[in-house]
Amino acid sequence: MSEFLIKNGYVYDPSQGINGERHDIAVKDGKIVESASSGATVIDAKDKAVMAGALEIHAHIAGPKVNVGRWYRPEDKLFHSYKRGESTRIEGGFSIPTVFKTGYEYARMGYTFAMEAAMPPLYARHVHEEIHDTPIIDEAALPVIGNNWFMMEYIKNNEIENNAAYVAWLLRQTKGYGIKIVNPGGTEAWAWGLNCLTIHDPVPYFDITPAEIITGLIQTNEFLGLPHSVHIHQNSLGLPGNYTVTLDTLKLAEGHTAKNRFGRKQVMHSTHLQFHSYGGDNWGNFESKAREVMDYVNRQENITIDTGNVTLDETTTMTADGPFEHHLHGLNHLKWANVDVELETAAGVVPYIYSPNIKVCGIQWAIGLELALFSKDPMRTFITTDHPNAGPFTRYPRIVTWLMSKKARDDQIKAFKYSDKVVDATEVASIDRELTLYEIAAMTRAGPAAALGLSQNYGGLAPGMNADIAIYNFNDETTDPAAIEKAYGNVAFLFKDGKICVRDGVIVDPGMKHTFWVDVKVKENKQVMHDVREKFLKYYSVNEGNYLVPESYAPHQHVIALDATQ
Amino acid sequence: MPKVVTDVTCPFCGTLCDDLEITVSDDNKKILSVKNACAIGAEKFNHTKEPGRVTHPRMRQPDGTFKEISYDEAIDFTARMLVKSRKTLMYGWASTSCQAMSIGHEIAEKVGGIVDNCATVCHGSSLIAIQDVGIPSCTLGEIKNRADRVIFWGCNPAHAHPRHMSRYSIFPRGFFTVKGHKGRKIYCVDCRHTDTARVADTFIQVQQGYDYELLNAFRTAARGGPLPDEIGGVPKEKVYEVVEELKTGRFGVIFFGMGLTHTLGRNHNIDIAISFTRDMNEFTKFNIIAMRGHWNVTGSGQVLSWQYGFPYAVDLSRLDKARYQTGETTSVDLLTRNEVEACFYIATDPGAHFPIAAMISSSKKPTVTIDPHINCTTEISDVHIPVAMVGVETGGCAYRMDNVPIETRKVVDPPEGLLTDEEVLTRILNRVNQLMEEA
Amino acid sequence: MNTVTLTVKQQPEIILEADCITPDSFAGKTAAEIEKLPVYQGKQNCTLGDYFKVAGKAGSTPAETQIIVNGDCSRVKYIGMKMSAGEVVVNSSTDMYTGGWMKGGKLVVNGNVHSFCGLGMEGGEFIINGNAGNFLGASYRGDWRGMQGGLIRVKGNVGSDIGTFMNGGEMIIEGNADIHIATHAEGGRIVIKGNVNRRIGGQMVKGEVIVFGTVNVMMPGFHYNQDVELTVDGVTAMFQEYNGDLGERHPKRKGEPVYGKLYLKK
Amino acid sequence: MVEKITLNLITCRSIQQGVGMEAGKTSKKYFDACSIIEMHEDDMKNLGILKNTNVRVTSATGSVVVKAVTTRQELVPGLAHIPMGPWANRIVSAYTYSTGEPCFKGFPVEVEPAPSEQILSAVDVVKDACGLLKK
C-alpha cells in the first residue's frame, strides 16, 4: 500500500488538542504513522485545513423508508440526475439521494463514516443491501428497539438481563450497532392509530410508559457495555411546547453512568434536538426554547446531542415516528406513506417544504443553529440535519458556514419574509459567536467518534489511527461565507483507509467501505431463546430461520466483539 | 440419505412463503418432496425434474430452427448487441435475485439500457398511484396480529396467492386476533363472484370498470355526503352500511390486485383506494397493501430505487442520467412506439404476457432472452441463454409484497454445466467492458 | 424579432430528443452555432444540424427570437421545453413533452401533439391546432404541482388525464376528452367544448371544469348545487353547477368549505 | 340464438394458469388452463354453443381461437374471461393511456362459434402473430 506525507497543513484535531498548528501527517498501510519514509508521496497542504474524516452520527440513508422516499418521489430526481467523472455511477435525487450519490457526496464533504439511524429489524437485510451498494463511506445501522414487543415485556417485568440477552441476539441477527429509540411507546400506540405524547402516557395494552422504556434501555445498554449509548428520538417530536417533554426525557439520564471499554462517557444521545426544543402552544406563538434545553445539556455531562439543522429546502421527512408523519400530512396534505412493522416499529414518509417565506420554518432554522451556538461543549454537540428530515446532508457546507459566520446568518435572516417575527421568537440574531474550525472538528469528528465509541481509531489524527483524512481549501483565516461553503463541500483530498478517494471534489477511487456491527457475547439464556422461538412461531410472518442477515451482506465487516458474560 | 431443507422460500408469488420443507436426494440432484407449498409452488419445485430441460444456449437460425451454441458465443453475441444498440430494452428481473439485478443495472448503465420490470404490466399502476398520494401500509404480520376488517378489492388470492389467506389475512390467529377468522369481517369487492368472494362475509359485486366511482362513493359516504341511488351497480344503502362497519373496526386493511390496476383509469383506481384508506385513519387504523404478483418484482423495484430512484421503467439510455416516465419508458410503450433498437429479456416471459403488438415489434429486433426454460419469448428471440432456477437451484435476496426482504435458498444443484443469472450477467458485463475498451 | 427556420432534413432512426429547440437556447446564436446544439438518439450524441437545416439568426434575447419548424417532427421530443419567452411555430405534429415546463412565450403546433405536453406548465400560451395526447398540462409523476399558469388551447380532441394536479392557468379543449379530467386539481380552469367520457373532477379540491357537451358517467361525489349563467370563451349560456368532489378534503374560506366546481351546459 | 355476441372481456390469473406456467409454457397443463374463454351459461345459450366448443374471439386488436368453458369464478352475463397468457394477449390492446399498463381488463370482444378451427399452442400463437410460424 502506498505511503503519503501531508505537509504544511493547518491541523485541527480536538482529540489531541491540536488547534490549527502546522503539522505533517504521515500515512502508511491505511494508518496514520509517526513519520514517512523518503519514498512517500508528498501532498502539499499549505494554507489548507487538515482534519480527520468526519463522522455522521445520525442520518437516514439506507433502508426501507429511505427507499420509499426515493421511489415515491420521482419528482425529486426530475432534472436532478447526472454523472460526474469516468469511474462513478449515475447519481440522482436531491433530498433523498441514491446510494451512489450518498456515498460520493459524503466523501466530497470529507465524511468517511455514516450511521444509518433507524433500521427496522425485520428489514435489516434491506438496510444492509443498500449499505453494501453505498460507495466509499463506512457505515453502521442502529436497530430501532423503542417499541419492540420483547423489550416492552422484559422491561415491564424489570428483566434487564433478559432484555440485554435479547438485544445482543437482535444485534447479531440484524448486524446492528446499538440501541435506537424512536418515540418510545408512541409508535406501538400508532399501530392502533394512537400516540404517547409525554413520557408518562401509558402504551396501549403493554402497560408500560415511555419513561420506563427509556430507563430500561439505558440500563440494558450499560449492562451490555455497547460502544454507543442509547440513541433517542424523543416523544412529542415537532410539536409546539415540546421542550418540557424533552427536559423530562433528558433528566432520565441523571444518575446513570456509562460502563464500557471504549471511553464513551454519555449514557444518552438525544438526536435532532431542534425538533424537540419548541416553545409556545400553537404555531401562532411558536418560539425557540433552545436556550432552556442547552442550559440543561451543558450542565448534564452524561448526555450528547445532535442538532437537526433546518436547511430551508424542499425535502422528504421520514421517521419511525409513525404518528408524527400522519400529523404532518394533516398539516401539508402532501403524500403520506406509512409502514407499520410487526412486533417492532413503524415508519412514515411525507415531503415537506421548509420555506423561507414561512415564519415557523425560519424559527426552526434559528433553533437548530442556536443549539450549536449555545453549546459549551462541542465534544458533546454534533451537527446533523437529521437527513433528510430537516434538510439533505448535502447542505452541511451551508450549515457550517452559518455556524462560522455571523454575516452568513444575518444575510439569511434578512432574506426571510417574516424576519422580525423570526427574530422575536428566537435569539439567533443576538448571538455573535462564530464557531472555529477547531470547534467544527469537535462537532463533526472527535465528538461523534467518542460518542459512538470509535475514538480509538476514528475522528482523530494520532499515529495508529485509521488514515481517514480530509483536507480542505480553507483555514481559520477564511471569512467569506461563499468560500467556506465551497471548500467544505469539495475536499481538496479525502483519504479513506490511507487511499486517496477524492481529489479536488472529484471521486477518483471507489474506496473500500466497511460495515460496522456489534457482536456481544452474553450468558446462555434459555428464557429469551424460548421467547424468540414462540414469537416467531405465533406472531411473526417470517420464519426465525430467515431472520438473520448473513455476513455476506456486510462488506469488509468491522465487527466490534464484546463480552457481557461477566 | 435424503435431506430435508427447511425455511425454504417459495419463488412463485409475492406472498413469498418461507416455511417450505423440501426433501432432496443425497446427491443434491433431485427434489423428492415438497411440504407446505401451494399447488403452484409445488409445481415449480417439481418442474425441475421434468425431462427435456435446455442446458445449452441456443441461437435461432435463418430457417427458424435453433442451434446449440456455447455460453461464450451467446455472451459475445449479447454483449455486441448491447454495445451496438443505441437504446435497448432490458426487461424482466422479477424472477431473479437482487444480486443479479445489480449486475444487470451495471450493464444497463454502460450500454444505455432501459431497465423495466414486470410491474410495467402488473402493479405499475399502483406504483404511480403511490407516487401521487403515498400509501399507509404495514407488514403482513400486522394483519395477522391486529386486523379485524379485511377487504379484498379486485383481487383473487384464492387463485393468485393461494396461501395468503391462511398465512396472513383471513384464518391465522395472531396476538390481538386470538379468534382468527371469527374475529374478522371479510369483504370482497369484485366484478366476478370468485373463490375469494366465497369466503367473504360480504360480497359487493361492482360493475366491471366502476371501481373508481364506487371508491369515490365510499369516500363521500365516509364524510357523510349525499350519494346517487346506485353506483356501479351497488345501491347507496350498501355503501353507507359497509363504510359504517369499517369505521367500527379497530384495524382495517384493503388488499387490492389487478382488478384495479388493469381496468379503466388504472393508477387512479389505486390512488382513490389509497385516499379512502387515508380518510379511514381519521376514524380508526387502516392500511392498504398491493398484492404483488411475481415473487421478486418488488425486489427489482427496490434495487432500482436505491440505485436510481425509480421503481421500474428506468431509462439509462442517455448514459449520464437516469430518467423515468411511465407511458414513455415503459416496455409496452417503447416497443409499440419502436423506440428501442434491441431487446434483452431476463427472468420473465413477455411473449406470454405482453399484448401481441408489443411482441410483434420485439420480434423484428435483435433479441436475447435469459430464462431457465423454453417459453413464448425464447422462441422468438435470436439467442436463448438457459440458466439455473433462482430460488431452487441457486439462492439470493427477494422482497415480499410488503417489501420485507427474505433470502431464497438453493435447494438442489442445477443440471450439469448450467450457469446462474449472476454468472451469465457478470460475464456479459465483462465482455461489454472489453468491447468498449477495444472501441 | 428575428426568425430562425428549422427544416427537417433527415428523419431520426429511433427518436430524437431535442430540448434545445427553444428561443432560450437559440437566443444570441447564429445559424452555425445553432446547428451545433446537442440532440440525442439514445446514447448517440448528435447535433441539431445533423437532422435540421438551420436558416436565419436568433434574436439577442429569447423574447426577440422566433423559431419556425418545418418538416415532420412527429418523432421529435421536447420541442419548446422550459421556454420562457419568444415564439415557436411547428408546422407538423410533434412527439412527447412539447411545451413541457413552459414558462412564457408562445408555442404553436400546427398538427397533433403526443402525451405529456405542457407538463407542469407555468406560463405562456400553447396552441395546438390538432389533437393532443394524454397528460396534457398534468404534473410530472409524483409531483403535486401540475399546470400552474398560462393557457393551453387545443382545436381538436384530447386523451385522458388532462390537468392532473392542476393548480392554475386555463385549458380550452374545443373537441372531446376521454377520462380523468382535472383529477386532484386545486385550482385553474378547464373548458371542454365537446363531450367527455368519464371521471371528471375525481379527487378535485378546488378549480373549475366547464363542459359544453355530454358526460357519459358522472362522479358520485359531485352534487348539484344550482343553475348559473356563465360567459365562457365568448359564449354566454346557462350551466348546471355541481360541487365536488365531496369525497375529498376541502379548504375553508370564512368558515365555508370551498369546493371544486363542475359546470354542465344545459 | 345469434351468430356472434359482444361481451366485455377481462383477463386474470387463475390457479390452473399458475400451475400451468410452472409446469412450462409448452406443457399441456398450461395449454388447458389458458387457451379458454370463460363465459356465462346464458351467453353460451344465446350463442347456441355447448361447453368445450371452440370459438373465435375478436377485438379491435386481433383475433384468437379458444375453447368456451364455464367457471366457478362466476361471471355475470355479458362478462367473459380469458386467463392471462398468449391467447388472451392476441386480443389485448397495447394502448396504455400513457401509463405503461395495457388494456388487460374491460374491452369489447365479439365471440362466434368456430368448432372446426384449431387452437394454436402457446408458442405458436405468438409466432403466428410475429410471422414466424412455418405454415
mmCIF file of N, CA and C in Angstrom, chain B residues 12 40 43-44 47 60 63 120-122 125 128 156 159-160 192-195 198 205 208 258 261-263 266 326-327 330 332-333 336 349 351-356 359-360 363 375-376 379-380, chain D residues 8 10 12-15 18-19 21-23 25 29-30 72-76 79 81 84-86 89-90 92-94 96-106 122-123 126-127 129-130 132 134:
data_model
loop_
_atom_site.group_PDB
_atom_site.id
_atom_site.type_symbol
_atom_site.label_atom_id
_atom_site.label_comp_id
_atom_site.label_asym_id
_atom_site.label_seq_id
_atom_site.Cartn_x
_atom_site.Cartn_y
_atom_site.Cartn_z
ATOM 1 N N PHE B 12 -42.495 -18.267 -6.181
ATOM 2 C CA PHE B 12 -43.568 -18.112 -7.179
ATOM 3 C C PHE B 12 -44.236 -16.741 -7.088
ATOM 4 N N ILE B 40 -49.193 -24.300 -6.860
ATOM 5 C CA ILE B 40 -48.310 -23.665 -7.853
ATOM 6 C C ILE B 40 -46.857 -23.783 -7.413
ATOM 7 N N GLU B 43 -45.558 -27.208 -7.875
ATOM 8 C CA GLU B 43 -45.298 -27.464 -9.293
ATOM 9 C C GLU B 43 -43.950 -26.887 -9.700
ATOM 10 N N LYS B 44 -43.630 -25.700 -9.170
ATOM 11 C CA LYS B 44 -42.376 -25.042 -9.532
ATOM 12 C C LYS B 44 -41.186 -25.922 -9.123
ATOM 13 N N HIS B 47 -41.106 -29.173 -11.097
ATOM 14 C CA HIS B 47 -40.826 -28.985 -12.524
ATOM 15 C C HIS B 47 -39.349 -29.194 -12.848
ATOM 16 N N ARG B 60 -31.110 -18.888 -32.860
ATOM 17 C CA ARG B 60 -32.088 -19.131 -33.910
ATOM 18 C C ARG B 60 -31.417 -19.005 -35.279
ATOM 19 N N ASP B 63 -33.574 -20.470 -40.832
ATOM 20 C CA ASP B 63 -34.749 -21.294 -41.156
ATOM 21 C C ASP B 63 -35.706 -21.439 -39.965
ATOM 22 N N THR B 120 -44.508 -3.249 -14.849
ATOM 23 C CA THR B 120 -44.969 -2.486 -16.002
ATOM 24 C C THR B 120 -46.317 -2.991 -16.532
ATOM 25 N N VAL B 121 -46.578 -4.305 -16.380
ATOM 26 C CA VAL B 121 -47.871 -4.844 -16.803
ATOM 27 C C VAL B 121 -48.647 -5.408 -15.618
ATOM 28 N N CYS B 122 -48.292 -4.986 -14.412
ATOM 29 C CA CYS B 122 -48.890 -5.621 -13.240
ATOM 30 C C CYS B 122 -49.284 -4.530 -12.240
ATOM 31 N N SER B 125 -49.357 0.473 -12.121
ATOM 32 C CA SER B 125 -50.408 1.437 -11.792
ATOM 33 C C SER B 125 -50.363 1.799 -10.316
ATOM 34 N N ILE B 128 -47.480 4.144 -9.577
ATOM 35 C CA ILE B 128 -47.799 5.513 -9.992
ATOM 36 C C ILE B 128 -48.699 6.172 -8.952
ATOM 37 N N ASN B 156 -57.945 -11.884 -6.236
ATOM 38 C CA ASN B 156 -58.484 -13.218 -6.015
ATOM 39 C C ASN B 156 -57.375 -14.103 -5.460
ATOM 40 N N HIS B 159 -56.727 -17.795 -5.930
ATOM 41 C CA HIS B 159 -56.098 -18.292 -7.157
ATOM 42 C C HIS B 159 -54.691 -17.761 -7.398
ATOM 43 N N ALA B 160 -54.469 -16.490 -7.077
ATOM 44 C CA ALA B 160 -53.202 -15.877 -7.459
ATOM 45 C C ALA B 160 -52.175 -15.924 -6.326
ATOM 46 N N ARG B 192 -66.568 -10.359 -10.423
ATOM 47 C CA ARG B 192 -66.903 -11.786 -10.500
ATOM 48 C C ARG B 192 -67.107 -12.320 -9.090
ATOM 49 N N HIS B 193 -67.954 -13.323 -8.957
ATOM 50 C CA HIS B 193 -68.099 -13.981 -7.654
ATOM 51 C C HIS B 193 -67.040 -15.070 -7.591
ATOM 52 N N THR B 194 -65.887 -14.706 -7.089
ATOM 53 C CA THR B 194 -64.718 -15.580 -7.156
ATOM 54 C C THR B 194 -64.657 -16.524 -5.969
ATOM 55 N N ASP B 195 -63.651 -17.385 -5.984
ATOM 56 C CA ASP B 195 -63.436 -18.266 -4.831
ATOM 57 C C ASP B 195 -63.094 -17.454 -3.592
ATOM 58 N N ARG B 198 -66.277 -16.248 -2.069
ATOM 59 C CA ARG B 198 -66.992 -17.303 -1.339
ATOM 60 C C ARG B 198 -66.624 -17.356 0.145
ATOM 61 N N GLN B 205 -70.714 -6.813 -5.454
ATOM 62 C CA GLN B 205 -70.469 -7.020 -6.879
ATOM 63 C C GLN B 205 -70.535 -5.686 -7.605
ATOM 64 N N GLN B 208 -68.048 -4.124 -13.845
ATOM 65 C CA GLN B 208 -66.665 -4.058 -14.308
ATOM 66 C C GLN B 208 -66.344 -2.634 -14.786
ATOM 67 N N MET B 258 -55.042 -6.843 -9.515
ATOM 68 C CA MET B 258 -55.075 -6.333 -10.874
ATOM 69 C C MET B 258 -56.477 -5.987 -11.337
ATOM 70 N N THR B 261 -55.626 -2.478 -11.025
ATOM 71 C CA THR B 261 -54.504 -1.915 -11.788
ATOM 72 C C THR B 261 -54.716 -2.015 -13.297
ATOM 73 N N HIS B 262 -55.514 -3.006 -13.725
ATOM 74 C CA HIS B 262 -55.660 -3.251 -15.165
ATOM 75 C C HIS B 262 -56.876 -2.589 -15.780
ATOM 76 N N THR B 263 -57.778 -2.087 -14.964
ATOM 77 C CA THR B 263 -59.041 -1.623 -15.538
ATOM 78 C C THR B 263 -59.009 -0.123 -15.810
ATOM 79 N N ARG B 266 -56.786 2.761 -14.319
ATOM 80 C CA ARG B 266 -55.527 2.212 -13.798
ATOM 81 C C ARG B 266 -55.081 2.845 -12.485
ATOM 82 N N THR B 326 -43.563 6.724 -16.853
ATOM 83 C CA THR B 326 -44.415 5.624 -17.261
ATOM 84 C C THR B 326 -45.294 6.120 -18.395
ATOM 85 N N GLY B 327 -45.412 5.303 -19.425
ATOM 86 C CA GLY B 327 -46.094 5.737 -20.636
ATOM 87 C C GLY B 327 -45.091 6.101 -21.713
ATOM 88 N N THR B 330 -41.760 2.824 -20.377
ATOM 89 C CA THR B 330 -42.305 1.522 -20.019
ATOM 90 C C THR B 330 -42.255 0.607 -21.247
ATOM 91 N N VAL B 332 -44.064 -1.713 -22.879
ATOM 92 C CA VAL B 332 -45.062 -1.839 -23.931
ATOM 93 C C VAL B 332 -45.068 -0.587 -24.807
ATOM 94 N N ASP B 333 -44.926 0.574 -24.201
ATOM 95 C CA ASP B 333 -44.885 1.818 -24.981
ATOM 96 C C ASP B 333 -43.614 1.880 -25.828
ATOM 97 N N THR B 336 -44.167 -0.647 -28.764
ATOM 98 C CA THR B 336 -45.172 -0.299 -29.774
ATOM 99 C C THR B 336 -44.817 1.004 -30.477
ATOM 100 N N ASP B 349 -41.308 -13.719 -19.061
ATOM 101 C CA ASP B 349 -41.769 -14.154 -20.375
ATOM 102 C C ASP B 349 -42.741 -13.140 -20.978
ATOM 103 N N GLY B 351 -43.353 -12.641 -23.942
ATOM 104 C CA GLY B 351 -44.067 -13.263 -25.064
ATOM 105 C C GLY B 351 -45.432 -13.759 -24.640
ATOM 106 N N ALA B 352 -45.527 -14.245 -23.418
ATOM 107 C CA ALA B 352 -46.814 -14.739 -22.937
ATOM 108 C C ALA B 352 -47.651 -13.627 -22.326
ATOM 109 N N HIS B 353 -47.015 -12.544 -21.861
ATOM 110 C CA HIS B 353 -47.760 -11.602 -21.036
ATOM 111 C C HIS B 353 -47.865 -10.182 -21.563
ATOM 112 N N PHE B 354 -47.212 -9.893 -22.671
ATOM 113 C CA PHE B 354 -47.389 -8.567 -23.283
ATOM 114 C C PHE B 354 -48.457 -8.650 -24.368
ATOM 115 N N PRO B 355 -49.162 -7.565 -24.597
ATOM 116 C CA PRO B 355 -50.069 -7.530 -25.738
ATOM 117 C C PRO B 355 -49.269 -7.835 -27.006
ATOM 118 N N ILE B 356 -49.912 -8.511 -27.928
ATOM 119 C CA ILE B 356 -49.189 -9.057 -29.068
ATOM 120 C C ILE B 356 -48.485 -7.970 -29.892
ATOM 121 N N MET B 359 -45.014 -7.592 -28.844
ATOM 122 C CA MET B 359 -44.112 -8.697 -29.187
ATOM 123 C C MET B 359 -43.836 -8.750 -30.685
ATOM 124 N N ILE B 360 -44.784 -8.312 -31.484
ATOM 125 C CA ILE B 360 -44.521 -8.254 -32.934
ATOM 126 C C ILE B 360 -43.370 -7.279 -33.174
ATOM 127 N N SER B 363 -40.111 -8.848 -32.016
ATOM 128 C CA SER B 363 -39.598 -9.938 -32.856
ATOM 129 C C SER B 363 -38.834 -9.416 -34.065
ATOM 130 N N ASN B 375 -39.892 -20.768 -23.441
ATOM 131 C CA ASN B 375 -41.187 -20.118 -23.255
ATOM 132 C C ASN B 375 -41.553 -19.333 -24.509
ATOM 133 N N CYS B 376 -42.599 -18.549 -24.420
ATOM 134 C CA CYS B 376 -43.091 -17.854 -25.610
ATOM 135 C C CYS B 376 -42.089 -16.813 -26.102
ATOM 136 N N GLU B 379 -38.649 -18.439 -27.936
ATOM 137 C CA GLU B 379 -38.839 -18.968 -29.285
ATOM 138 C C GLU B 379 -38.924 -17.884 -30.353
ATOM 139 N N ILE B 380 -39.041 -16.629 -29.937
ATOM 140 C CA ILE B 380 -38.979 -15.567 -30.958
ATOM 141 C C ILE B 380 -37.732 -14.702 -30.733
ATOM 142 N N ASN D 8 -67.974 -8.189 -22.735
ATOM 143 C CA ASN D 8 -66.922 -7.386 -22.115
ATOM 144 C C ASN D 8 -65.886 -8.367 -21.575
ATOM 145 N N ILE D 10 -62.373 -9.657 -19.674
ATOM 146 C CA ILE D 10 -61.281 -9.401 -18.733
ATOM 147 C C ILE D 10 -60.286 -10.552 -18.823
ATOM 148 N N CYS D 12 -57.405 -12.467 -16.383
ATOM 149 C CA CYS D 12 -56.938 -12.535 -14.993
ATOM 150 C C CYS D 12 -56.100 -13.790 -14.804
ATOM 151 N N ARG D 13 -55.503 -13.868 -13.605
ATOM 152 C CA ARG D 13 -54.829 -15.111 -13.240
ATOM 153 C C ARG D 13 -55.857 -16.146 -12.827
ATOM 154 N N SER D 14 -55.468 -17.409 -12.893
ATOM 155 C CA SER D 14 -56.226 -18.457 -12.219
ATOM 156 C C SER D 14 -55.205 -19.425 -11.662
ATOM 157 N N ILE D 15 -55.641 -20.241 -10.717
ATOM 158 C CA ILE D 15 -54.659 -21.139 -10.108
ATOM 159 C C ILE D 15 -54.173 -22.161 -11.128
ATOM 160 N N GLY D 18 -51.522 -20.565 -13.073
ATOM 161 C CA GLY D 18 -50.283 -20.520 -12.295
ATOM 162 C C GLY D 18 -49.563 -21.859 -12.321
ATOM 163 N N VAL D 19 -50.328 -22.925 -12.074
ATOM 164 C CA VAL D 19 -49.732 -24.261 -12.094
ATOM 165 C C VAL D 19 -49.193 -24.550 -13.488
ATOM 166 N N MET D 21 -48.151 -22.437 -15.764
ATOM 167 C CA MET D 21 -46.927 -21.674 -16.031
ATOM 168 C C MET D 21 -45.717 -22.393 -15.487
ATOM 169 N N GLU D 22 -45.870 -22.894 -14.252
ATOM 170 C CA GLU D 22 -44.731 -23.547 -13.619
ATOM 171 C C GLU D 22 -44.461 -24.920 -14.231
ATOM 172 N N ALA D 23 -45.508 -25.525 -14.777
ATOM 173 C CA ALA D 23 -45.287 -26.798 -15.469
ATOM 174 C C ALA D 23 -44.559 -26.543 -16.781
ATOM 175 N N LYS D 25 -44.429 -23.498 -20.341
ATOM 176 C CA LYS D 25 -45.280 -22.859 -21.338
ATOM 177 C C LYS D 25 -45.646 -23.820 -22.461
ATOM 178 N N LYS D 29 -50.722 -28.775 -19.327
ATOM 179 C CA LYS D 29 -51.397 -28.078 -18.225
ATOM 180 C C LYS D 29 -51.596 -26.602 -18.559
ATOM 181 N N TYR D 30 -50.551 -25.998 -19.116
ATOM 182 C CA TYR D 30 -50.643 -24.569 -19.445
ATOM 183 C C TYR D 30 -51.652 -24.357 -20.566
ATOM 184 N N ARG D 72 -66.117 -21.571 -12.041
ATOM 185 C CA ARG D 72 -66.511 -21.323 -10.653
ATOM 186 C C ARG D 72 -66.421 -19.841 -10.297
ATOM 187 N N GLN D 73 -65.525 -19.106 -11.009
ATOM 188 C CA GLN D 73 -65.400 -17.675 -10.730
ATOM 189 C C GLN D 73 -66.558 -16.985 -11.466
ATOM 190 N N GLU D 74 -67.733 -17.060 -10.828
ATOM 191 C CA GLU D 74 -68.980 -16.730 -11.520
ATOM 192 C C GLU D 74 -68.975 -15.378 -12.201
ATOM 193 N N LEU D 75 -69.406 -15.416 -13.455
ATOM 194 C CA LEU D 75 -69.487 -14.196 -14.256
ATOM 195 C C LEU D 75 -70.937 -13.762 -14.350
ATOM 196 N N VAL D 76 -71.140 -12.488 -14.567
ATOM 197 C CA VAL D 76 -72.483 -12.038 -14.897
ATOM 198 C C VAL D 76 -72.626 -12.154 -16.411
ATOM 199 N N LEU D 79 -70.186 -10.667 -19.387
ATOM 200 C CA LEU D 79 -68.778 -10.565 -18.977
ATOM 201 C C LEU D 79 -68.097 -11.899 -19.285
ATOM 202 N N HIS D 81 -64.082 -14.074 -19.567
ATOM 203 C CA HIS D 81 -62.722 -14.069 -19.027
ATOM 204 C C HIS D 81 -61.833 -15.042 -19.801
ATOM 205 N N MET D 84 -54.864 -14.905 -18.230
ATOM 206 C CA MET D 84 -53.754 -14.178 -18.844
ATOM 207 C C MET D 84 -52.768 -15.162 -19.462
ATOM 208 N N GLY D 85 -52.294 -14.797 -20.626
ATOM 209 C CA GLY D 85 -51.416 -15.688 -21.364
ATOM 210 C C GLY D 85 -51.403 -15.264 -22.821
ATOM 211 N N PRO D 86 -50.694 -15.996 -23.650
ATOM 212 C CA PRO D 86 -50.518 -15.566 -25.042
ATOM 213 C C PRO D 86 -51.811 -15.551 -25.851
ATOM 214 N N ASN D 89 -53.540 -12.401 -24.987
ATOM 215 C CA ASN D 89 -52.797 -11.233 -25.461
ATOM 216 C C ASN D 89 -52.861 -11.032 -26.970
ATOM 217 N N ARG D 90 -53.399 -12.014 -27.684
ATOM 218 C CA ARG D 90 -53.618 -11.776 -29.117
ATOM 219 C C ARG D 90 -54.702 -10.716 -29.319
ATOM 220 N N VAL D 92 -55.570 -8.387 -26.643
ATOM 221 C CA VAL D 92 -55.437 -7.267 -25.701
ATOM 222 C C VAL D 92 -54.777 -6.092 -26.421
ATOM 223 N N SER D 93 -55.345 -4.916 -26.249
ATOM 224 C CA SER D 93 -54.787 -3.726 -26.893
ATOM 225 C C SER D 93 -53.531 -3.273 -26.155
ATOM 226 N N ALA D 94 -52.568 -2.816 -26.915
ATOM 227 C CA ALA D 94 -51.321 -2.339 -26.318
ATOM 228 C C ALA D 94 -51.410 -0.869 -25.923
ATOM 229 N N THR D 96 -51.813 2.115 -23.708
ATOM 230 C CA THR D 96 -51.603 2.142 -22.250
ATOM 231 C C THR D 96 -52.129 3.418 -21.584
ATOM 232 N N TYR D 97 -52.816 4.251 -22.309
ATOM 233 C CA TYR D 97 -53.234 5.550 -21.749
ATOM 234 C C TYR D 97 -52.022 6.293 -21.186
ATOM 235 N N SER D 98 -50.852 6.044 -21.769
ATOM 236 C CA SER D 98 -49.597 6.644 -21.290
ATOM 237 C C SER D 98 -49.314 6.345 -19.817
ATOM 238 N N THR D 99 -49.635 5.109 -19.416
ATOM 239 C CA THR D 99 -49.293 4.703 -18.055
ATOM 240 C C THR D 99 -48.365 3.496 -18.069
ATOM 241 N N GLY D 100 -48.155 2.910 -19.237
ATOM 242 C CA GLY D 100 -47.355 1.692 -19.316
ATOM 243 C C GLY D 100 -48.186 0.434 -19.219
ATOM 244 N N GLU D 101 -49.393 0.578 -18.704
ATOM 245 C CA GLU D 101 -50.239 -0.594 -18.421
ATOM 246 C C GLU D 101 -51.233 -0.794 -19.570
ATOM 247 N N PRO D 102 -51.136 -1.923 -20.287
ATOM 248 C CA PRO D 102 -52.054 -2.148 -21.404
ATOM 249 C C PRO D 102 -53.488 -2.392 -20.920
ATOM 250 N N CYS D 103 -54.406 -2.549 -21.885
ATOM 251 C CA CYS D 103 -55.819 -2.734 -21.551
ATOM 252 C C CYS D 103 -56.123 -4.209 -21.352
ATOM 253 N N PHE D 104 -55.743 -4.759 -20.210
ATOM 254 C CA PHE D 104 -55.955 -6.182 -19.973
ATOM 255 C C PHE D 104 -57.397 -6.500 -19.561
ATOM 256 N N LYS D 105 -58.080 -5.519 -19.020
ATOM 257 C CA LYS D 105 -59.406 -5.812 -18.490
ATOM 258 C C LYS D 105 -60.412 -4.774 -18.964
ATOM 259 N N GLY D 106 -61.553 -5.275 -19.426
ATOM 260 C CA GLY D 106 -62.636 -4.369 -19.764
ATOM 261 C C GLY D 106 -62.540 -3.840 -21.178
ATOM 262 N N ALA D 122 -49.182 -22.440 -27.220
ATOM 263 C CA ALA D 122 -48.756 -21.178 -26.605
ATOM 264 C C ALA D 122 -47.666 -20.505 -27.435
ATOM 265 N N VAL D 123 -46.680 -21.279 -27.814
ATOM 266 C CA VAL D 123 -45.578 -20.708 -28.569
ATOM 267 C C VAL D 123 -46.052 -20.315 -29.968
ATOM 268 N N VAL D 126 -47.968 -17.021 -30.509
ATOM 269 C CA VAL D 126 -47.122 -15.832 -30.561
ATOM 270 C C VAL D 126 -46.355 -15.789 -31.887
ATOM 271 N N LYS D 127 -45.760 -16.934 -32.252
ATOM 272 C CA LYS D 127 -45.002 -16.988 -33.512
ATOM 273 C C LYS D 127 -45.893 -16.626 -34.698
ATOM 274 N N ALA D 129 -48.426 -14.655 -34.843
ATOM 275 C CA ALA D 129 -48.649 -13.213 -34.948
ATOM 276 C C ALA D 129 -47.402 -12.501 -35.449
ATOM 277 N N CYS D 130 -46.232 -13.015 -35.070
ATOM 278 C CA CYS D 130 -44.977 -12.371 -35.448
ATOM 279 C C CYS D 130 -44.518 -12.801 -36.843
ATOM 280 N N LEU D 132 -43.636 -15.755 -37.736
ATOM 281 C CA LEU D 132 -42.513 -16.694 -37.639
ATOM 282 C C LEU D 132 -42.983 -18.147 -37.694
ATOM 283 N N LYS D 134 -44.060 -21.397 -39.387
ATOM 284 C CA LYS D 134 -43.982 -22.081 -40.684
ATOM 285 C C LYS D 134 -45.331 -22.725 -40.940
#
